[in-house]
mmCIF file of C-alpha atoms in Angstrom:
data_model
loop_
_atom_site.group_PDB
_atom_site.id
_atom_site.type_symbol
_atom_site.label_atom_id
_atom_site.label_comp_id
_atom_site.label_asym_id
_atom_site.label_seq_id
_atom_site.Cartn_x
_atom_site.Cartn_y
_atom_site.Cartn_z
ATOM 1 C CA UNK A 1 0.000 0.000 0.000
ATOM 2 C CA UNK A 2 1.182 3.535 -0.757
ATOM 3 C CA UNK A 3 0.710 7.064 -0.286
ATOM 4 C CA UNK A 4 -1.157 7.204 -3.505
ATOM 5 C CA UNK A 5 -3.810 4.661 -2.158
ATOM 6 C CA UNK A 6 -4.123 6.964 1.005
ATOM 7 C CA UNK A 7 -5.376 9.421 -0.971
ATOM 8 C CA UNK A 8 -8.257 7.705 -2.924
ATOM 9 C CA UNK A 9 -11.684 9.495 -2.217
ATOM 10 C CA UNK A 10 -13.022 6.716 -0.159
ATOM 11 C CA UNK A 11 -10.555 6.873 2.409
ATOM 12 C CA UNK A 12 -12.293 5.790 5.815
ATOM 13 C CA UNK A 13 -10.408 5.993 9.406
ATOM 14 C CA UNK A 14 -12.717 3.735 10.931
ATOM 15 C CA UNK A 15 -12.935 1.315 8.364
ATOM 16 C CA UNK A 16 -9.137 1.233 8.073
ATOM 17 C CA UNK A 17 -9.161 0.793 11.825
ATOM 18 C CA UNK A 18 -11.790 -2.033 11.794
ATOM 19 C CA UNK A 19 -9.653 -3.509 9.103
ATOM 20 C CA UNK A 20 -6.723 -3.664 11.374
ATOM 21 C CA UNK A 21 -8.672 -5.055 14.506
ATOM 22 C CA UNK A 22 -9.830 -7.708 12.156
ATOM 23 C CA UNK A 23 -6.524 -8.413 10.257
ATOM 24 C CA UNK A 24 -4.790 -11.944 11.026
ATOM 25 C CA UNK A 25 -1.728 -9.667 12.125
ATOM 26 C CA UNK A 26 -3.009 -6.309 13.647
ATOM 27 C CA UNK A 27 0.980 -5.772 14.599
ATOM 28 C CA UNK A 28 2.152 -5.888 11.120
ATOM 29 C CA UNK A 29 -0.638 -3.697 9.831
ATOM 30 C CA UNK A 30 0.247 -0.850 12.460
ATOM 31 C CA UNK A 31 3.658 -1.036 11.216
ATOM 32 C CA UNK A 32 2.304 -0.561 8.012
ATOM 33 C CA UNK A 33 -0.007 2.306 8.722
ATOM 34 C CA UNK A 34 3.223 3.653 10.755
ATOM 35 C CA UNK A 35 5.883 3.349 7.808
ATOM 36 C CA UNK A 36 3.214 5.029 5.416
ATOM 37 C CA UNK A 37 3.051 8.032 8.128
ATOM 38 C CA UNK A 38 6.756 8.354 7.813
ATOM 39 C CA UNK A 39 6.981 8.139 3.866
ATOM 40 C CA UNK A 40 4.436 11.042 3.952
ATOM 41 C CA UNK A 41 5.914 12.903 6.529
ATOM 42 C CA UNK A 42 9.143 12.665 4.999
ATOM 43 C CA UNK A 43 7.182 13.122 1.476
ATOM 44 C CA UNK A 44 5.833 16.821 3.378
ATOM 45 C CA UNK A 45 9.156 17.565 4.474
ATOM 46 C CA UNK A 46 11.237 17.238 1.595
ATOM 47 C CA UNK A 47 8.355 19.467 -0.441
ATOM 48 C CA UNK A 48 8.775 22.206 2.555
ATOM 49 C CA UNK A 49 12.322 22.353 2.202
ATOM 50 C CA UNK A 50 11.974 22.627 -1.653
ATOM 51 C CA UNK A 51 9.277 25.084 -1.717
ATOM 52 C CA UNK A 52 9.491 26.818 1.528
ATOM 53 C CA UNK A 53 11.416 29.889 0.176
ATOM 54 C CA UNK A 54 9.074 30.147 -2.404
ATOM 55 C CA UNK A 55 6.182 29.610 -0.257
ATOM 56 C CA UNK A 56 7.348 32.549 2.106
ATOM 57 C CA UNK A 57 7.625 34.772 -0.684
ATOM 58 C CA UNK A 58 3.902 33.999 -2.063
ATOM 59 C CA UNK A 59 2.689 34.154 1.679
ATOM 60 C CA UNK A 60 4.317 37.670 1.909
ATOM 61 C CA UNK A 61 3.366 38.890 -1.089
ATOM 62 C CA UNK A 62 -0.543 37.530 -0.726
ATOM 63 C CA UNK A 63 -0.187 39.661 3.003
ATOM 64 C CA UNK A 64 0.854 42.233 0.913
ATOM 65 C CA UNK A 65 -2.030 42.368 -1.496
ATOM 66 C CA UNK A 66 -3.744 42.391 0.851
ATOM 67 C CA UNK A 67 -2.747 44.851 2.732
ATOM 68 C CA UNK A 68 -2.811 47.097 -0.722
ATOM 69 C CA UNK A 69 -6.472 45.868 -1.269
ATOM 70 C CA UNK A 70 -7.229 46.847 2.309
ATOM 71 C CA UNK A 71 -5.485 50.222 1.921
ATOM 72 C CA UNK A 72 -6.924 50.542 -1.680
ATOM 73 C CA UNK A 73 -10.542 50.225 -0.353
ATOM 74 C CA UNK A 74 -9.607 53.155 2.259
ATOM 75 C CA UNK A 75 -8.267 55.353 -0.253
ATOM 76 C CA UNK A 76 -11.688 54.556 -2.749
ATOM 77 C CA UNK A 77 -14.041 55.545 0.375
ATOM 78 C CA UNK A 78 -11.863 58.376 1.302
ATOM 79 C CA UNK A 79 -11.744 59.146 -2.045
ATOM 80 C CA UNK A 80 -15.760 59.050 -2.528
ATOM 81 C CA UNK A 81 -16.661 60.755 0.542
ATOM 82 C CA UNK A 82 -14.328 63.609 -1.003
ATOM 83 C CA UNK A 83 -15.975 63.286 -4.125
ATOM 84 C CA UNK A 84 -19.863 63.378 -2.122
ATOM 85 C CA UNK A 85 -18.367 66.930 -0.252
ATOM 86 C CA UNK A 86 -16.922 68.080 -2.885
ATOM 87 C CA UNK A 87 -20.178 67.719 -4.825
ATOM 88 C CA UNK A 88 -22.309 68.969 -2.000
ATOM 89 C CA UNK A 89 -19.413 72.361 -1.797
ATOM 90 C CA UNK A 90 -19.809 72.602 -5.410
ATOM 91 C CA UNK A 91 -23.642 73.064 -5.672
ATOM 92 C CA UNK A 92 -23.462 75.508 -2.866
ATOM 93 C CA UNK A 93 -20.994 77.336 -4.504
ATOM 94 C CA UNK A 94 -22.495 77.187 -8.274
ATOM 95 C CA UNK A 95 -25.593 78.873 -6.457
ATOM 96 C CA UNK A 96 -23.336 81.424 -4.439
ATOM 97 C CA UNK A 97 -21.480 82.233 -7.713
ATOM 98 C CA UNK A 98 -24.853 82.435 -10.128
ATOM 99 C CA UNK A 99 -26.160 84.688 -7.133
ATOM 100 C CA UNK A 100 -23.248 87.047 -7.445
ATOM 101 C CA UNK A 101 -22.940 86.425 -11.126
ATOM 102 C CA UNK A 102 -26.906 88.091 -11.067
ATOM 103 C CA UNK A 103 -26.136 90.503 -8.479
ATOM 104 C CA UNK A 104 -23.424 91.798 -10.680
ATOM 105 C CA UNK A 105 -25.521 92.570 -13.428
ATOM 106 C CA UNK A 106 -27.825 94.016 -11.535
ATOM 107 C CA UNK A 107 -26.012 96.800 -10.403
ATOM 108 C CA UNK A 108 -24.209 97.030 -13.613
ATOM 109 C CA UNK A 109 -27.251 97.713 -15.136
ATOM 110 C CA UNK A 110 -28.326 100.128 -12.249
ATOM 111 C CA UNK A 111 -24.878 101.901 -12.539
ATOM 112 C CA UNK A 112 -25.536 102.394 -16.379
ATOM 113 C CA UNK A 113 -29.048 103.662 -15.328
ATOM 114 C CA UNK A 114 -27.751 106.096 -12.922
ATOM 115 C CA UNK A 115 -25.255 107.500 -15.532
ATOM 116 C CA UNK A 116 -28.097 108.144 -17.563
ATOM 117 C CA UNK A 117 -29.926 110.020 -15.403
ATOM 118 C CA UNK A 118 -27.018 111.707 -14.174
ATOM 119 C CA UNK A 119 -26.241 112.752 -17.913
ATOM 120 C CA UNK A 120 -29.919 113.421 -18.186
ATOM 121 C CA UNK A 121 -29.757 116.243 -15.419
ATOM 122 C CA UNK A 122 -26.984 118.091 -17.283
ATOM 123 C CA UNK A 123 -28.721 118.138 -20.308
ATOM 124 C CA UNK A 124 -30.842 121.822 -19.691
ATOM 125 C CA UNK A 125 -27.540 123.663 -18.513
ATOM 126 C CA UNK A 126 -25.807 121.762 -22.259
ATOM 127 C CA UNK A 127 -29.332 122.914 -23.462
ATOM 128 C CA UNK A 128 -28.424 126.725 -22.365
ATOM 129 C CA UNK A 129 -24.762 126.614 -23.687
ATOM 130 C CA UNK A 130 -25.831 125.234 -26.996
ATOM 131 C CA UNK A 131 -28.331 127.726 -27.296
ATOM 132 C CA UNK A 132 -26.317 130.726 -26.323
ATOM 133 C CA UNK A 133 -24.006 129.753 -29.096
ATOM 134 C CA UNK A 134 -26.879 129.618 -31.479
ATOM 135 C CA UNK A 135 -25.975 125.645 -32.488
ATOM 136 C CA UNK A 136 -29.422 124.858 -32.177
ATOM 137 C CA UNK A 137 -29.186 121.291 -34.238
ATOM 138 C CA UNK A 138 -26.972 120.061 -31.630
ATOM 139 C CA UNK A 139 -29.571 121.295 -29.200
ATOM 140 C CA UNK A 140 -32.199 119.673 -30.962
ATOM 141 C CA UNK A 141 -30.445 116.372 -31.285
ATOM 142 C CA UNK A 142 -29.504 116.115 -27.912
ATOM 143 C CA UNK A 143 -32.927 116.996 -26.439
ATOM 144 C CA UNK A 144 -34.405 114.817 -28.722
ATOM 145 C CA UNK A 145 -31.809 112.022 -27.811
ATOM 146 C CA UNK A 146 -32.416 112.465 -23.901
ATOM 147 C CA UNK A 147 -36.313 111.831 -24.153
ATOM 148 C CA UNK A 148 -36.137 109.169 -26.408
ATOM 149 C CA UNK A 149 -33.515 108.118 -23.766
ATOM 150 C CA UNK A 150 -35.902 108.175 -21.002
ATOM 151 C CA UNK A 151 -38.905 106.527 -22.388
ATOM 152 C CA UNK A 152 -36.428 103.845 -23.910
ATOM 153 C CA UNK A 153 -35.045 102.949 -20.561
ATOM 154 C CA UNK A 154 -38.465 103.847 -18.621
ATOM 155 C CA UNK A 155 -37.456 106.851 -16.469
ATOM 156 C CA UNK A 156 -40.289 108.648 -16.754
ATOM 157 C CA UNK A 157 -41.290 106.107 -13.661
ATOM 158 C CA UNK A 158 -38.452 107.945 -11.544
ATOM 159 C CA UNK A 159 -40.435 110.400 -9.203
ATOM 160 C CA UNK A 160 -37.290 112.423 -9.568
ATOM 161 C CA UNK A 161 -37.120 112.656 -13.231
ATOM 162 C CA UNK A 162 -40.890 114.191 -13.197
ATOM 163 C CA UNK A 163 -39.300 117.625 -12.991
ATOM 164 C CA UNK A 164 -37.032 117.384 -15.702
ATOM 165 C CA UNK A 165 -39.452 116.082 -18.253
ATOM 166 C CA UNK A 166 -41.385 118.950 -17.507
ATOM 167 C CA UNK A 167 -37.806 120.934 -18.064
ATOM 168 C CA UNK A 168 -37.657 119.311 -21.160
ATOM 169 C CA UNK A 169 -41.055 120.041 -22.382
ATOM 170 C CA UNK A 170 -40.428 123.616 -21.647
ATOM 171 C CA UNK A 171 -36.763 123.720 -23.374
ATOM 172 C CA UNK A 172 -38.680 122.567 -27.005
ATOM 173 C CA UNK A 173 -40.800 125.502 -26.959
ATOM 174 C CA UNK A 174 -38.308 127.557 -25.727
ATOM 175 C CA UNK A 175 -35.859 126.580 -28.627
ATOM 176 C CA UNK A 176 -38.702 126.238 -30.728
ATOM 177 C CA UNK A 177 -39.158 130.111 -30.359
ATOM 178 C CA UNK A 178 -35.708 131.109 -30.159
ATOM 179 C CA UNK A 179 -35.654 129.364 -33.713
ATOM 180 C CA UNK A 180 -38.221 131.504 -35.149
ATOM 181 C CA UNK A 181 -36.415 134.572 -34.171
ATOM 182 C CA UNK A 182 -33.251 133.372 -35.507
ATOM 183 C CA UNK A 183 -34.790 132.398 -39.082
ATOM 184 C CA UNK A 184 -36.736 135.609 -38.880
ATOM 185 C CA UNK A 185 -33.481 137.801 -37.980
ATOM 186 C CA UNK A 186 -31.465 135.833 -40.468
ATOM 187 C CA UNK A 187 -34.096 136.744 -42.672
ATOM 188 C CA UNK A 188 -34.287 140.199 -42.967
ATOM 189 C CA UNK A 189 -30.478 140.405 -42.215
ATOM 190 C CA UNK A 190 -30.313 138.712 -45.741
ATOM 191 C CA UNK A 191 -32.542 141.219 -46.750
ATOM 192 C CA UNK A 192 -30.784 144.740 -45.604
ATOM 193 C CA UNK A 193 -27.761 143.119 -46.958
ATOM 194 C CA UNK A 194 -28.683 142.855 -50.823
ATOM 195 C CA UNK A 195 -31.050 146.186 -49.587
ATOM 196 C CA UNK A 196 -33.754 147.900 -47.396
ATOM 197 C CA UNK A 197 -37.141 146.202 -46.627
ATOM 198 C CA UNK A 198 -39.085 148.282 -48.936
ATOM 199 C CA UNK A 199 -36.882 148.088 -51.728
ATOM 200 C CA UNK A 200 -36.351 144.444 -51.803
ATOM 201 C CA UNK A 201 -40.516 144.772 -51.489
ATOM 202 C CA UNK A 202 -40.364 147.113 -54.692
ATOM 203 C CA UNK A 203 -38.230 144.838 -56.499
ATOM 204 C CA UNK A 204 -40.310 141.662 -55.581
ATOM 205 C CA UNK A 205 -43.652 143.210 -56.627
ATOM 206 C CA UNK A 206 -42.244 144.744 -59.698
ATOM 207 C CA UNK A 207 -41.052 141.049 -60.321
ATOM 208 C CA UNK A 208 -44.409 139.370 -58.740
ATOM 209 C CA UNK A 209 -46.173 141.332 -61.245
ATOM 210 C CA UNK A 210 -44.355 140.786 -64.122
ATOM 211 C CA UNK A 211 -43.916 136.908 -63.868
ATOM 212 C CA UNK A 212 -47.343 136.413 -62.157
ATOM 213 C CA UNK A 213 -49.014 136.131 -58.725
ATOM 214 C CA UNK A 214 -46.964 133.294 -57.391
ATOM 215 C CA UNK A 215 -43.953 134.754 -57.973
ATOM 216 C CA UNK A 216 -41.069 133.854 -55.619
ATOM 217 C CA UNK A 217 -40.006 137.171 -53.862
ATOM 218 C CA UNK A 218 -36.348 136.443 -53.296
ATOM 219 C CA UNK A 219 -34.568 137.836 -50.989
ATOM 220 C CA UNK A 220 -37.261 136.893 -47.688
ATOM 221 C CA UNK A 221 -37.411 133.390 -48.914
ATOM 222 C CA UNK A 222 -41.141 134.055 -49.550
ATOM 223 C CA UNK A 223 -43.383 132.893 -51.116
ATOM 224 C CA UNK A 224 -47.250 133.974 -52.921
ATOM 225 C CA UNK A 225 -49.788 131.279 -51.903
ATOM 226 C CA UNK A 226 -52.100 131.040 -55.760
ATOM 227 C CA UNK A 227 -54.814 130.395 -54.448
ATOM 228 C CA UNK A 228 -55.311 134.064 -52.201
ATOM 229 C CA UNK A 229 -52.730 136.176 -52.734
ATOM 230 C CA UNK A 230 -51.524 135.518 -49.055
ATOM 231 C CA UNK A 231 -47.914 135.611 -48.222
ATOM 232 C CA UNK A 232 -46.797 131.776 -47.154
ATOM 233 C CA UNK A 233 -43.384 131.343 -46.003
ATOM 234 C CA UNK A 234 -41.684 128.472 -47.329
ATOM 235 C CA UNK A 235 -38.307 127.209 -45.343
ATOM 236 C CA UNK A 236 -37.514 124.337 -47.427
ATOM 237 C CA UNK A 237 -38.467 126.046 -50.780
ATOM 238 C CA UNK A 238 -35.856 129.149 -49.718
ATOM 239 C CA UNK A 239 -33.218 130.014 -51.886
ATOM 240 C CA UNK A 240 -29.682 128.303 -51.296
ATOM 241 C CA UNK A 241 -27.526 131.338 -52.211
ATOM 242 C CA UNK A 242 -29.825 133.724 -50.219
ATOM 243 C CA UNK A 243 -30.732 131.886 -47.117
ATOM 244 C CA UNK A 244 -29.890 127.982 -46.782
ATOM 245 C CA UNK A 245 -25.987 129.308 -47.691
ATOM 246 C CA UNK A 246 -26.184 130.459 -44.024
ATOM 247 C CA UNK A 247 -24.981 128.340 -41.446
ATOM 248 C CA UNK A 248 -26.974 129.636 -38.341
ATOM 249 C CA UNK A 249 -30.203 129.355 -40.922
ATOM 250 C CA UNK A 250 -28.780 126.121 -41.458
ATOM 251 C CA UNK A 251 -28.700 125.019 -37.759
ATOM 252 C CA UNK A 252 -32.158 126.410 -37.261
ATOM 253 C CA UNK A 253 -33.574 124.258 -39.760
ATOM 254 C CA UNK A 254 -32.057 120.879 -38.838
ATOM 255 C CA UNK A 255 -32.927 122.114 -35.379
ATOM 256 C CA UNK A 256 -36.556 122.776 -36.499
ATOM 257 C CA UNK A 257 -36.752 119.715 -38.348
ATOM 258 C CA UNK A 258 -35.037 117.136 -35.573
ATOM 259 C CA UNK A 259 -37.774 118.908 -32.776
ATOM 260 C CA UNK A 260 -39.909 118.112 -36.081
ATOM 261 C CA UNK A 261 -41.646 121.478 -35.608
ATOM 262 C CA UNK A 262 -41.223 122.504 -39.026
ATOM 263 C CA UNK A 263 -45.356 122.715 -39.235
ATOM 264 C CA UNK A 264 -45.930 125.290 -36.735
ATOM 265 C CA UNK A 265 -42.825 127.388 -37.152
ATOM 266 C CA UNK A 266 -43.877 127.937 -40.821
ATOM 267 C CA UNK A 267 -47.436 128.938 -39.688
ATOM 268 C CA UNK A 268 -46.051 131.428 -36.645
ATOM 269 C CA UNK A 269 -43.964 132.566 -39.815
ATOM 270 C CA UNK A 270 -46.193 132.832 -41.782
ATOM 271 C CA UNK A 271 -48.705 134.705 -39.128
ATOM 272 C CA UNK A 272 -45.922 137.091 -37.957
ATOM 273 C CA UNK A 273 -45.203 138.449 -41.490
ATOM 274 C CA UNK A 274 -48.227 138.142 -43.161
ATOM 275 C CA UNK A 275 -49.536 141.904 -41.544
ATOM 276 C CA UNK A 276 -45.926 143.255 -42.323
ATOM 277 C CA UNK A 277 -46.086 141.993 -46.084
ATOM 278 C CA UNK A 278 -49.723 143.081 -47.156
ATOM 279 C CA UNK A 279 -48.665 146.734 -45.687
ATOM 280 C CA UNK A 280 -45.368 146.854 -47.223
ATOM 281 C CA UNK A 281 -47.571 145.598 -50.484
ATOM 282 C CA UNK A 282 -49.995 147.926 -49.940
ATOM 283 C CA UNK A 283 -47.957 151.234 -50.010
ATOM 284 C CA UNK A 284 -46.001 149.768 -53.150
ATOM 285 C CA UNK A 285 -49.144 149.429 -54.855
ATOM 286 C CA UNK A 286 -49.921 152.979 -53.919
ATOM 287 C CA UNK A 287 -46.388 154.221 -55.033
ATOM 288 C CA UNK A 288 -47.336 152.186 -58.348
ATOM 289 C CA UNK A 289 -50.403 153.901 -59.152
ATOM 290 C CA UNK A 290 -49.132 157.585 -58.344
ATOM 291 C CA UNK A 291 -46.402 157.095 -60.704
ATOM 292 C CA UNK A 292 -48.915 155.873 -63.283
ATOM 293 C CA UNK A 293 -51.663 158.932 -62.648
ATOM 294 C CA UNK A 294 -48.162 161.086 -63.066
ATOM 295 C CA UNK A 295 -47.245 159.321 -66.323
ATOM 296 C CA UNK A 296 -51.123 159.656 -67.287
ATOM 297 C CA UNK A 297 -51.356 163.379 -66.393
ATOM 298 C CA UNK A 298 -47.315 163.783 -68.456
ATOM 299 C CA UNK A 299 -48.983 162.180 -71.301
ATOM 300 C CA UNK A 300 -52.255 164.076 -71.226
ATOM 301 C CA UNK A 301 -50.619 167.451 -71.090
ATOM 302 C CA UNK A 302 -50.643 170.043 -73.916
ATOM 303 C CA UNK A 303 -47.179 169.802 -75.388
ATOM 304 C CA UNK A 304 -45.172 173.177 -73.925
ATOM 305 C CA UNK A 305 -45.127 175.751 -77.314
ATOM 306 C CA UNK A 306 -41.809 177.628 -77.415
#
C-alpha cells in the first residue's frame, strides 16, 4: 500500500481501523499504517524544504495584497466621501457664484441707469450753452436724444425725473421760439444786406407782377400762396444762395426739423409776417399807381409851345 492509495476518495479511518482489529496480524498492519506516516511525513518535508522559500515569498506577497487591497478600499471611500463633499461644496458654490454672477448685473445695469440720469440732469444747462451759441441742431439732437432716452429705458417712472421732463417740455418751446427769431433775424439780415425792406418789397412786386401772382419774392425766402394772394413762407423752398448758404439758418432748420416742428414754425412765420407783407404791399401798390396817374397826367398834357 502507498501514499497514492491513502489518498483515494473513499478513504475511511474507521474502516481502516476495523480492518486492522480484524486483520490476522493487527501488529504488522500498524507497522504498516506507521511506515506510510513516515513516507508522507518525509514526502511533506522534503516538499517544505523545496518550496518553503518560495512559499514565504507567495505568503508575503498575498499579506501584501492584501494589505494594498485593504489600503486601496480606504483610499476609494476616502476618495468618494471627497468626491460626495466636494459635490455637495460645489452646488453651494455654483448657487453662491450664479447669485453674485446676477447681483453683478444688476447693479451694472443700475450703474448704467444712474449714468443716464445723471447725464440726463446736465442736459438743460448743455441745453443753455448750446443755445447761447446759437448751435441749435446740436440742441435739438440732444434733447431729442435724452427723451427718447428716457422713455427707452423707462425713467419717466423715476419720481425724480418728473421735474425734468417737464424741463424738457419747456426747453422745445423755448428753442422752438428762439428758432423763429433766428430764421426771422437771419431773414431780414439777408434782406438789408442785398437792400432795405421796402426796396427788396419794390423789387419783388415789380417782379411778382411781371412773372405772375406766385412769384417767388427772393430775398425773404417768400413765397405767394395762388390760391389768395396771401404771403406763405416756405423754409424748405428758400433760396440756397440767399438763405440755406447760411450756417446759423442752417442750424435752425435741422434744429426745427429734428424737434420736427417745421409745421408750426412755418405757420407762426407765416402769421408774424403776413400783416408786415400786405402793408409793405400795400404802399407799393400805392407808389405804383401815383407814378402811373403822373405818367397819365405827363402824357395828357398840352405839349409846352416855345
Amino acid at each position: 500500500m502507498n501514499h497514492h492509495t491513502l489518498r483515494t476518495s473513499d478513504l475511511s479511518a474507521l474502516a481502516r481501523v476495523v480492518s486492522v482489529l480484524n486483520s490476522f496480524d493487527p501488529e504488522q498492519e500498524v507497522a504498516k499504517l506507521r511506515s506510510h506516516h513516515a513516507q508522507v511525513e518525509s514526502v511533506v518535508d522534503e516538499v517544505v524544504e523545496r518550496y518553503h522559500t518560495g512559499f514565504n515569498k507567495a505568503i508575503q506577497n498575498y499579506s501584501q495584497i492584501l494589505r494594498l487591497f485593504s489600503d486601496s478600499e480606504d483610499r476609494v471611500n476616502n476618495l468618494r466621501s471627497n468626491l460626495q463633499e466636494t459635490g455637495t461644496r460645489a452646488v453651494v458654490r455654483g448657487s453662491t457664484l450664479y447669485n453674485q454672477w446676477s447681483r453683478s448685473i444688476t447693479l451694472a445695469e443700475i450703474l448704467r441707469i444712474l449714468e443716464q440720469i445723471e447725464s440726463a440732469i446736465k442736459v438743460p444747462q448743455q441745453l443753455q450753452q448750446l443755445a447761447a451759441e446759437k448751435s441749435f441742431d446740436a440742441a435739438a439732437t440732444l434733447l431729442q436724444d435724452t427723451n427718447a432716452m428716457i422713455q427707452r429705458n423707462q425713467l419717466s417712472q423715476v419720481g425724480a425725473l418728473r421735474a425734468l421732463q417737464v424741463e424738457l417740455t419747456e426747453w422745445k418751446e423755448i428753442l422752438t421760439t428762439q428758432m423763429l427769431e433766428q430764421l426771422l433775424d437771419s431773414t431780414f439780415s439777408t434782406s438789408e444786406r442785398r437792400g432795405t425792406p421796402s426796396e427788396s418789397c419794390t423789387h419783388s412786386a415789380a417782379t411778382g407782377r411781371s412773372n405772375g401772382a406766385g412769384a417767388d419774392t427772393g430775398h425773404l425766402g417768400i413765397n405767394l400762396d395762388r390760391s389768395n394772394g396771401d404771403p406763405c413762407i416756405s423754409i424748405e423752398d428758400s433760396k440756397p444762395a440767399e438763405v440755406c448758404c447760411d450756417m446759423e439758418v442752417q442750424s435752425v432748420v435741422r434744429g426745427l426739423t429734428c424737434l420736427q416742428t417745421v409745421g408750426s414754425a412755418r405757420s407762426a412765420i407765416r402769421q408774424r409776417l403776413r400783416p408786415q407783407l400786405r402793408a409793405l404791399f400795400s404802399r407799393e401798390i400805392v407808389r405804383q399807381k401815383d407814378k402811373k396817374t403822373s405818367l397819365d397826367a405827363q402824357r395828357s398834357a398840352p405839349p409846352v409851345r416855345t
